[in-house]
Amino acid sequence: MESVTATRKETQSQAAADKASAGPTTVQQETDGFHLLIDALKQNGIDTIFGLPGIPITDLTRKAQAAGLRVISFRHEQNAGYAASIAGFMTQKPGICLTVSAPGFLNGLTALANATTNCFPMILISGSSEREIVDLQQGDYEEMDQLAIAKPLAKAAFRVLHAEDIGIGVARAIRAAVSGRPGGVYLDLPAKLFPQAVDAATGRNSLIRVVDPAPRQIPSEQSVMRAVELLQNAKRPLIILGKGAAYAQADADIRALVEKTGIPYLPMAMAKGLLPDTHDLSAAAARSYVLPEADVVMLIGARLNWLLSHGKGKTWGGASPKAWGGQKFIQVDISPTEADSNVRIDAPVVGDIGSCVSAMLKAVDSKWRKPPEDWLTAIAERKNKNVAKMAETLAKNPTPMNFHSALAVVRDIVKANPDAMLVNEGANALDFTRSIVDMYKPRKRLDVGTWGVMGIGMGFSIAAAVVSGQQVIAVEGDSAFGFSGMEVETICRYNLPVCIVILNNNGVYRGDEVNPTGGADPSPLVFVKDARYEKLMEAFGGVGVHATTPAALRTAMEEAVRSRRPTLINAIIDERAGTESGRITSLNPTAKKK
Ligand code: FYN
Ligand code: ADP
């Protein structure tokens, strides 16, 4: 039901007269911009706001909390923005980030741009300064034309000037964020809007409960048949599952399609667990074999961007860095313009993944022939070899710890707690975790995404805990942690079940670099040696652990999961462990060394 939180506006004399007579009250019901915004969000199923109070939205955060919204207040807007964006990914509802004007807005903007890049639905709501002064550039407090700045970085951007338009502004923002390819939306709310009074009934009528915000998009029958035929005639078919497939929440049908067709699949990082990583048809451990060898590749919610070497070049068996490897591609995606962006797409299937996959499932009938046995055997051989090699490395117990011996522990803990959310960022800390730690359920792995951005760690962890209520395990490089480390206070303040494991090797990539001049300054790539990150958590009442062995790490993680207390484990890794930029060393213009 609609629930306009009306402010009671009574003249003092009227109130006094009523009090005196104790007779029936004549009140004029009014609402205002604050309450209309809160009601518009609530009516559309928004229950949480991630943000940071300040001028002009301080009172909004108070009133939102008073009205029953959960308001999670951060130490820096960027982290609130990342939290909102990943809440959007997890729930298919736009995650809301609320910031102050100019600098607060800009701090949130990185996360908004990242959300757009990653196709996460999010709305950044920022208060802004007085329009008349901003537009004449007369030098207002935190003066900035925020709408103009947000536009190129967002999927859509809107400004509301009149309280009666808040309902429409919120409705447009929600539709833009979640329909079609999801993305980041900016909503500009000037300070003057909030106290604007509106008659309560008019206000109530101005609100919109958005009907069918992300309408199904049914693929054409012809496109489905074209794709299925191509797959059926393939000698070496491969399915690639991306985070769009994870987002779609079509888990059972995606699994059924893989299993019914018998086609091996490769999960992109955030699609890990969509089917359990231990699934027989997972080709993750044979990645560099299947990409060049496959003859037909079906992408489901994955783009042929840098993470897939643009679908061409040596990774795909091409003769030179830009040469096509000869594969035919099927692309299942909601965006009709995604196809042909890097290589030819022979069979685009445009629609929402749920509808596309269920249509394909129907087309795969009892006459379906599974892929040739020699393809499956060849993959299994590569896979078994890599898995055995990995098992051997994981079994070692070097002193000091390295990434493998520490992550062998994380792997066991995640296996024992498959509902736990895993957040992961860093370079080596990211790459090793991705290939060592198996995921068992969909949308449990949250990581640096399309940009490979550092700084998502604590924002994602907080949202993961708030949205899912599950234990969160954040595996962080020591450098990556630094971008959002202050949010451990937020984690403690809300008493969230977050266990942070810092794989600490004293620097960016590794910790043993020296200043080549012999000067007093350290290398730009190293940090304070033996930094005691765990004390940061202790400072706010959480549990801090300094772990130098896998056994100590295991005990600390088990205790964190048991107690659900905020925990930071400073896992000391050999400072010589780590490669520049991890598995993407080749992207460094000069340092091509491995
Ligand atoms: C994978 N592998 C495994 C397993 N899973 N071996 C054994 N067991 C298991 N379970 C193997 C896989 O076959 C590869 O070996 C290797 O491990 C690496 O697999 P991965 O990670 O899937 O492959 P790769 O080549 O690293 O993937 C490319 C990529 C990925 C671009 C998709 O690197 C990625 O997502 N990178 C994001 C990086 C990022 O954003 N970094 C931020 C850095 S910040 P082979 O088959 O033998 O090759 C600034 O520096
Ligand atoms: P990854 O990084 O895992 O490869 P990408 O972010 O590159 O994944 O690709 C995700 C793709 O999924 C995007 O092209 C996006 O348009 C698409 N997508 C997102 N949500 C849906 C959906 N519900 N239905 C169909 N496609 C979707």
Short mmCIF file of N, CA and C in Angstrom, two decimals, residues 453-578:
data_model
loop_
_atom_site.label_atom_id
_atom_site.label_comp_id
_atom_site.label_asym_id
_atom_site.label_seq_id
_atom_site.Cartn_x
_atom_site.Cartn_y
_atom_site.Cartn_z
N VAL A 453 39.20 -3.44 -11.13
CA VAL A 453 39.37 -2.28 -10.27
C VAL A 453 39.80 -2.69 -8.85
N MET A 454 40.73 -1.95 -8.29
CA MET A 454 41.11 -2.15 -6.89
C MET A 454 40.27 -1.21 -6.04
N GLY A 455 39.82 -1.66 -4.88
CA GLY A 455 39.07 -0.80 -3.98
C GLY A 455 37.67 -1.29 -3.70
N ILE A 456 37.26 -2.37 -4.38
CA ILE A 456 35.90 -2.87 -4.15
C ILE A 456 35.77 -3.64 -2.83
N GLY A 457 36.90 -4.03 -2.26
CA GLY A 457 36.92 -5.03 -1.18
C GLY A 457 35.94 -4.83 -0.05
N MET A 458 36.09 -3.72 0.69
CA MET A 458 35.25 -3.57 1.87
C MET A 458 33.82 -3.19 1.50
N GLY A 459 33.64 -2.38 0.45
CA GLY A 459 32.29 -2.03 0.01
C GLY A 459 31.51 -3.28 -0.37
N PHE A 460 32.13 -4.13 -1.19
CA PHE A 460 31.46 -5.38 -1.59
C PHE A 460 31.20 -6.26 -0.36
N SER A 461 32.16 -6.31 0.55
CA SER A 461 32.00 -7.20 1.72
C SER A 461 30.82 -6.75 2.58
N ILE A 462 30.74 -5.44 2.78
CA ILE A 462 29.65 -4.91 3.61
C ILE A 462 28.30 -5.19 2.96
N ALA A 463 28.20 -4.91 1.66
CA ALA A 463 26.93 -5.17 0.98
C ALA A 463 26.61 -6.66 0.97
N ALA A 464 27.63 -7.49 0.75
CA ALA A 464 27.39 -8.94 0.70
C ALA A 464 26.82 -9.41 2.03
N ALA A 465 27.37 -8.89 3.14
CA ALA A 465 26.89 -9.30 4.46
C ALA A 465 25.48 -8.76 4.72
N VAL A 466 25.28 -7.50 4.36
CA VAL A 466 23.98 -6.85 4.63
C VAL A 466 22.87 -7.50 3.80
N VAL A 467 23.17 -7.74 2.53
CA VAL A 467 22.12 -8.25 1.63
C VAL A 467 21.84 -9.73 1.88
N SER A 468 22.91 -10.51 2.07
CA SER A 468 22.69 -11.97 2.15
C SER A 468 22.55 -12.47 3.58
N GLY A 469 23.10 -11.73 4.53
CA GLY A 469 23.11 -12.22 5.92
C GLY A 469 24.10 -13.35 6.12
N GLN A 470 24.81 -13.72 5.07
CA GLN A 470 25.75 -14.85 5.16
C GLN A 470 27.13 -14.38 5.63
N GLN A 471 27.93 -15.34 6.03
CA GLN A 471 29.33 -15.08 6.32
C GLN A 471 30.01 -14.56 5.05
N VAL A 472 30.87 -13.56 5.21
CA VAL A 472 31.66 -13.07 4.07
C VAL A 472 33.12 -13.36 4.34
N ILE A 473 33.80 -13.85 3.30
CA ILE A 473 35.25 -14.04 3.39
C ILE A 473 35.86 -13.15 2.32
N ALA A 474 36.68 -12.19 2.73
CA ALA A 474 37.29 -11.28 1.76
C ALA A 474 38.77 -11.61 1.65
N VAL A 475 39.17 -12.08 0.48
CA VAL A 475 40.59 -12.37 0.27
C VAL A 475 41.20 -11.18 -0.45
N GLU A 476 42.11 -10.51 0.24
CA GLU A 476 42.62 -9.21 -0.20
C GLU A 476 44.13 -9.22 -0.37
N GLY A 477 44.59 -8.66 -1.45
CA GLY A 477 46.01 -8.32 -1.51
C GLY A 477 46.24 -7.18 -0.53
N ASP A 478 47.47 -7.04 -0.01
CA ASP A 478 47.71 -5.97 0.97
C ASP A 478 47.56 -4.60 0.33
N SER A 479 47.93 -4.48 -0.92
CA SER A 479 47.75 -3.22 -1.62
C SER A 479 46.27 -2.94 -1.85
N ALA A 480 45.56 -3.92 -2.34
CA ALA A 480 44.12 -3.75 -2.63
C ALA A 480 43.36 -3.34 -1.38
N PHE A 481 43.68 -3.96 -0.25
CA PHE A 481 42.98 -3.67 1.00
C PHE A 481 43.09 -2.18 1.35
N GLY A 482 44.25 -1.61 1.05
CA GLY A 482 44.50 -0.22 1.42
C GLY A 482 43.50 0.76 0.84
N PHE A 483 42.90 0.42 -0.29
CA PHE A 483 41.98 1.35 -0.94
C PHE A 483 40.70 1.57 -0.12
N SER A 484 40.31 0.58 0.65
CA SER A 484 39.04 0.71 1.37
C SER A 484 39.16 0.30 2.84
N GLY A 485 40.40 0.19 3.33
CA GLY A 485 40.66 -0.38 4.65
C GLY A 485 39.93 0.29 5.81
N MET A 486 39.69 1.60 5.68
CA MET A 486 39.05 2.30 6.80
C MET A 486 37.64 1.79 7.08
N GLU A 487 37.07 1.10 6.10
CA GLU A 487 35.71 0.60 6.30
C GLU A 487 35.65 -0.56 7.30
N VAL A 488 36.79 -0.99 7.83
CA VAL A 488 36.70 -2.00 8.91
C VAL A 488 35.92 -1.40 10.08
N GLU A 489 35.99 -0.09 10.22
CA GLU A 489 35.19 0.54 11.28
C GLU A 489 33.70 0.34 11.00
N THR A 490 33.31 0.49 9.74
CA THR A 490 31.91 0.27 9.36
C THR A 490 31.50 -1.18 9.64
N ILE A 491 32.41 -2.10 9.29
CA ILE A 491 32.13 -3.53 9.52
C ILE A 491 31.91 -3.78 11.02
N CYS A 492 32.74 -3.16 11.86
CA CYS A 492 32.59 -3.34 13.31
C CYS A 492 31.32 -2.65 13.81
N ARG A 493 31.07 -1.45 13.29
CA ARG A 493 29.91 -0.67 13.76
C ARG A 493 28.61 -1.42 13.52
N TYR A 494 28.51 -2.09 12.38
CA TYR A 494 27.28 -2.84 12.10
C TYR A 494 27.41 -4.30 12.50
N ASN A 495 28.55 -4.62 13.10
CA ASN A 495 28.82 -5.98 13.59
C ASN A 495 28.54 -7.03 12.51
N LEU A 496 29.20 -6.88 11.38
CA LEU A 496 28.93 -7.75 10.23
C LEU A 496 29.86 -8.97 10.25
N PRO A 497 29.34 -10.11 9.80
CA PRO A 497 30.14 -11.33 9.80
C PRO A 497 31.14 -11.36 8.63
N VAL A 498 32.11 -10.48 8.71
CA VAL A 498 33.10 -10.38 7.62
C VAL A 498 34.46 -10.82 8.14
N CYS A 499 35.04 -11.78 7.45
CA CYS A 499 36.40 -12.23 7.79
C CYS A 499 37.33 -11.81 6.65
N ILE A 500 38.20 -10.86 6.95
CA ILE A 500 39.12 -10.36 5.93
C ILE A 500 40.44 -11.12 6.07
N VAL A 501 40.90 -11.67 4.96
CA VAL A 501 42.21 -12.33 4.97
C VAL A 501 43.12 -11.50 4.07
N ILE A 502 44.11 -10.83 4.67
CA ILE A 502 45.05 -10.05 3.85
C ILE A 502 46.25 -10.94 3.56
N LEU A 503 46.47 -11.17 2.26
CA LEU A 503 47.66 -11.93 1.87
C LEU A 503 48.78 -10.89 1.76
N ASN A 504 49.54 -10.78 2.83
CA ASN A 504 50.44 -9.64 3.01
C ASN A 504 51.87 -9.98 2.60
N ASN A 505 52.27 -9.44 1.45
CA ASN A 505 53.67 -9.65 1.03
C ASN A 505 54.42 -8.31 0.95
N ASN A 506 53.98 -7.36 1.76
CA ASN A 506 54.72 -6.09 1.96
C ASN A 506 54.75 -5.15 0.76
N GLY A 507 53.86 -5.34 -0.21
CA GLY A 507 53.94 -4.37 -1.30
C GLY A 507 52.96 -4.63 -2.43
N VAL A 508 53.06 -3.79 -3.45
CA VAL A 508 52.27 -3.95 -4.66
C VAL A 508 52.94 -5.06 -5.47
N TYR A 509 52.21 -6.10 -5.75
CA TYR A 509 52.70 -7.31 -6.43
C TYR A 509 53.61 -8.14 -5.54
N ARG A 510 54.68 -7.54 -4.98
CA ARG A 510 55.58 -8.23 -4.06
C ARG A 510 56.26 -7.17 -3.21
N GLY A 511 57.10 -7.59 -2.27
CA GLY A 511 57.60 -6.59 -1.32
C GLY A 511 59.11 -6.47 -1.25
N ASP A 512 59.80 -6.99 -2.26
CA ASP A 512 61.26 -7.02 -2.14
C ASP A 512 61.97 -6.04 -3.08
N GLU A 513 61.22 -5.10 -3.65
CA GLU A 513 61.88 -4.17 -4.58
C GLU A 513 62.64 -3.10 -3.80
N VAL A 514 63.72 -2.60 -4.41
CA VAL A 514 64.49 -1.55 -3.73
C VAL A 514 64.62 -0.33 -4.64
N ASN A 515 64.88 0.80 -4.03
CA ASN A 515 65.12 2.03 -4.76
C ASN A 515 66.44 1.90 -5.52
N PRO A 516 66.40 1.94 -6.85
CA PRO A 516 67.63 1.68 -7.62
C PRO A 516 68.71 2.74 -7.38
N THR A 517 68.33 3.93 -6.89
CA THR A 517 69.35 4.97 -6.67
C THR A 517 70.08 4.76 -5.34
N GLY A 518 69.56 3.86 -4.52
CA GLY A 518 70.15 3.69 -3.19
C GLY A 518 69.71 4.78 -2.22
N GLY A 519 68.78 5.66 -2.66
CA GLY A 519 68.29 6.75 -1.80
C GLY A 519 67.43 6.25 -0.65
N ALA A 520 67.02 7.19 0.18
CA ALA A 520 66.28 6.81 1.40
C ALA A 520 64.84 6.41 1.12
N ASP A 521 64.25 6.97 0.06
CA ASP A 521 62.86 6.61 -0.22
C ASP A 521 62.76 5.14 -0.61
N PRO A 522 61.69 4.48 -0.16
CA PRO A 522 61.51 3.09 -0.60
C PRO A 522 61.08 3.04 -2.07
N SER A 523 61.13 1.86 -2.66
CA SER A 523 60.60 1.67 -4.01
C SER A 523 59.12 2.05 -4.02
N PRO A 524 58.63 2.61 -5.14
CA PRO A 524 57.19 2.95 -5.19
C PRO A 524 56.29 1.73 -5.01
N LEU A 525 56.86 0.56 -5.09
CA LEU A 525 56.04 -0.65 -5.05
C LEU A 525 56.00 -1.33 -3.69
N VAL A 526 56.71 -0.79 -2.71
CA VAL A 526 56.70 -1.50 -1.42
C VAL A 526 56.07 -0.66 -0.31
N PHE A 527 55.61 -1.39 0.71
CA PHE A 527 54.97 -0.76 1.89
C PHE A 527 55.85 -0.98 3.11
N VAL A 528 55.38 -0.42 4.22
CA VAL A 528 56.04 -0.66 5.51
C VAL A 528 56.15 -2.17 5.71
N LYS A 529 57.33 -2.61 6.02
CA LYS A 529 57.52 -4.06 6.20
C LYS A 529 56.80 -4.52 7.47
N ASP A 530 56.32 -5.72 7.43
CA ASP A 530 55.66 -6.34 8.59
C ASP A 530 54.56 -5.46 9.19
N ALA A 531 53.80 -4.79 8.33
CA ALA A 531 52.70 -3.94 8.80
C ALA A 531 51.68 -4.80 9.54
N ARG A 532 51.16 -4.26 10.65
CA ARG A 532 50.25 -5.06 11.50
C ARG A 532 48.80 -4.66 11.21
N TYR A 533 48.33 -5.01 10.03
CA TYR A 533 46.97 -4.65 9.62
C TYR A 533 45.90 -5.12 10.61
N GLU A 534 46.17 -6.22 11.30
CA GLU A 534 45.15 -6.77 12.20
C GLU A 534 44.81 -5.80 13.33
N LYS A 535 45.76 -4.90 13.63
CA LYS A 535 45.50 -3.96 14.73
C LYS A 535 44.44 -2.93 14.35
N LEU A 536 44.30 -2.70 13.05
CA LEU A 536 43.27 -1.79 12.56
C LEU A 536 41.89 -2.33 12.97
N MET A 537 41.72 -3.61 12.82
CA MET A 537 40.44 -4.24 13.21
C MET A 537 40.27 -4.20 14.73
N GLU A 538 41.34 -4.45 15.44
CA GLU A 538 41.25 -4.43 16.91
C GLU A 538 40.88 -3.03 17.41
N ALA A 539 41.33 -2.02 16.68
CA ALA A 539 41.07 -0.64 17.10
C ALA A 539 39.57 -0.35 17.22
N PHE A 540 38.77 -1.09 16.48
CA PHE A 540 37.33 -0.84 16.48
C PHE A 540 36.53 -1.95 17.16
N GLY A 541 37.24 -2.83 17.83
CA GLY A 541 36.56 -3.86 18.61
C GLY A 541 36.42 -5.20 17.93
N GLY A 542 36.95 -5.33 16.73
CA GLY A 542 36.90 -6.63 16.05
C GLY A 542 38.08 -7.51 16.46
N VAL A 543 38.16 -8.67 15.81
CA VAL A 543 39.22 -9.62 16.15
C VAL A 543 40.35 -9.48 15.13
N GLY A 544 41.55 -9.29 15.61
CA GLY A 544 42.71 -9.22 14.74
C GLY A 544 43.62 -10.41 14.99
N VAL A 545 44.11 -11.01 13.89
CA VAL A 545 44.99 -12.18 14.04
C VAL A 545 46.20 -12.01 13.13
N HIS A 546 47.35 -12.28 13.67
CA HIS A 546 48.60 -12.27 12.90
C HIS A 546 48.92 -13.73 12.62
N ALA A 547 48.82 -14.16 11.36
CA ALA A 547 48.98 -15.59 11.06
C ALA A 547 50.19 -15.81 10.17
N THR A 548 51.12 -16.63 10.62
CA THR A 548 52.33 -16.88 9.83
C THR A 548 52.38 -18.30 9.30
N THR A 549 51.42 -19.12 9.67
CA THR A 549 51.40 -20.50 9.17
C THR A 549 49.99 -20.85 8.70
N PRO A 550 49.89 -21.83 7.80
CA PRO A 550 48.56 -22.27 7.37
C PRO A 550 47.72 -22.76 8.55
N ALA A 551 48.35 -23.38 9.52
CA ALA A 551 47.58 -23.89 10.67
C ALA A 551 46.95 -22.72 11.44
N ALA A 552 47.74 -21.65 11.63
CA ALA A 552 47.20 -20.49 12.36
C ALA A 552 46.09 -19.82 11.55
N LEU A 553 46.28 -19.75 10.25
CA LEU A 553 45.27 -19.16 9.38
C LEU A 553 43.97 -19.97 9.45
N ARG A 554 44.11 -21.27 9.42
CA ARG A 554 42.93 -22.16 9.47
C ARG A 554 42.16 -21.96 10.78
N THR A 555 42.90 -21.97 11.89
CA THR A 555 42.24 -21.81 13.19
C THR A 555 41.49 -20.47 13.24
N ALA A 556 42.14 -19.42 12.75
CA ALA A 556 41.53 -18.09 12.81
C ALA A 556 40.30 -18.01 11.91
N MET A 557 40.37 -18.61 10.73
CA MET A 557 39.20 -18.57 9.83
C MET A 557 38.05 -19.37 10.39
N GLU A 558 38.37 -20.53 10.94
CA GLU A 558 37.30 -21.36 11.52
C GLU A 558 36.60 -20.62 12.66
N GLU A 559 37.40 -19.94 13.46
CA GLU A 559 36.84 -19.21 14.60
C GLU A 559 35.98 -18.03 14.10
N ALA A 560 36.46 -17.36 13.05
CA ALA A 560 35.70 -16.23 12.50
C ALA A 560 34.33 -16.70 12.01
N VAL A 561 34.32 -17.82 11.31
CA VAL A 561 33.07 -18.35 10.76
C VAL A 561 32.16 -18.81 11.89
N ARG A 562 32.77 -19.41 12.92
CA ARG A 562 31.96 -19.89 14.06
C ARG A 562 31.34 -18.72 14.82
N SER A 563 32.17 -17.70 15.08
CA SER A 563 31.70 -16.59 15.94
C SER A 563 30.92 -15.54 15.16
N ARG A 564 31.12 -15.47 13.84
CA ARG A 564 30.55 -14.42 12.98
C ARG A 564 30.98 -13.02 13.44
N ARG A 565 32.10 -12.93 14.12
CA ARG A 565 32.58 -11.60 14.54
C ARG A 565 33.46 -10.99 13.44
N PRO A 566 33.44 -9.66 13.34
CA PRO A 566 34.35 -9.02 12.39
C PRO A 566 35.79 -9.43 12.70
N THR A 567 36.47 -9.95 11.68
CA THR A 567 37.81 -10.50 11.91
C THR A 567 38.74 -10.07 10.78
N LEU A 568 39.96 -9.71 11.13
CA LEU A 568 40.96 -9.41 10.10
C LEU A 568 42.18 -10.29 10.37
N ILE A 569 42.49 -11.13 9.41
CA ILE A 569 43.65 -12.01 9.56
C ILE A 569 44.76 -11.49 8.65
N ASN A 570 45.85 -11.11 9.28
CA ASN A 570 47.01 -10.63 8.55
C ASN A 570 47.87 -11.85 8.24
N ALA A 571 47.69 -12.40 7.04
CA ALA A 571 48.39 -13.64 6.67
C ALA A 571 49.71 -13.29 6.00
N ILE A 572 50.78 -13.59 6.66
CA ILE A 572 52.11 -13.17 6.20
C ILE A 572 52.63 -14.12 5.13
N ILE A 573 52.85 -13.52 3.98
CA ILE A 573 53.28 -14.28 2.79
C ILE A 573 54.73 -13.91 2.50
N ASP A 574 55.45 -14.81 1.92
CA ASP A 574 56.82 -14.54 1.45
C ASP A 574 56.82 -13.27 0.59
N GLU A 575 57.65 -12.29 0.96
CA GLU A 575 57.60 -11.03 0.19
C GLU A 575 58.16 -11.19 -1.23
N ARG A 576 58.77 -12.33 -1.49
CA ARG A 576 59.25 -12.58 -2.86
C ARG A 576 58.17 -13.27 -3.70
N ALA A 577 57.07 -13.64 -3.05
CA ALA A 577 55.99 -14.31 -3.80
C ALA A 577 55.20 -13.24 -4.54
N GLY A 578 54.86 -13.52 -5.78
CA GLY A 578 54.06 -12.55 -6.53
C GLY A 578 54.75 -12.12 -7.81
#
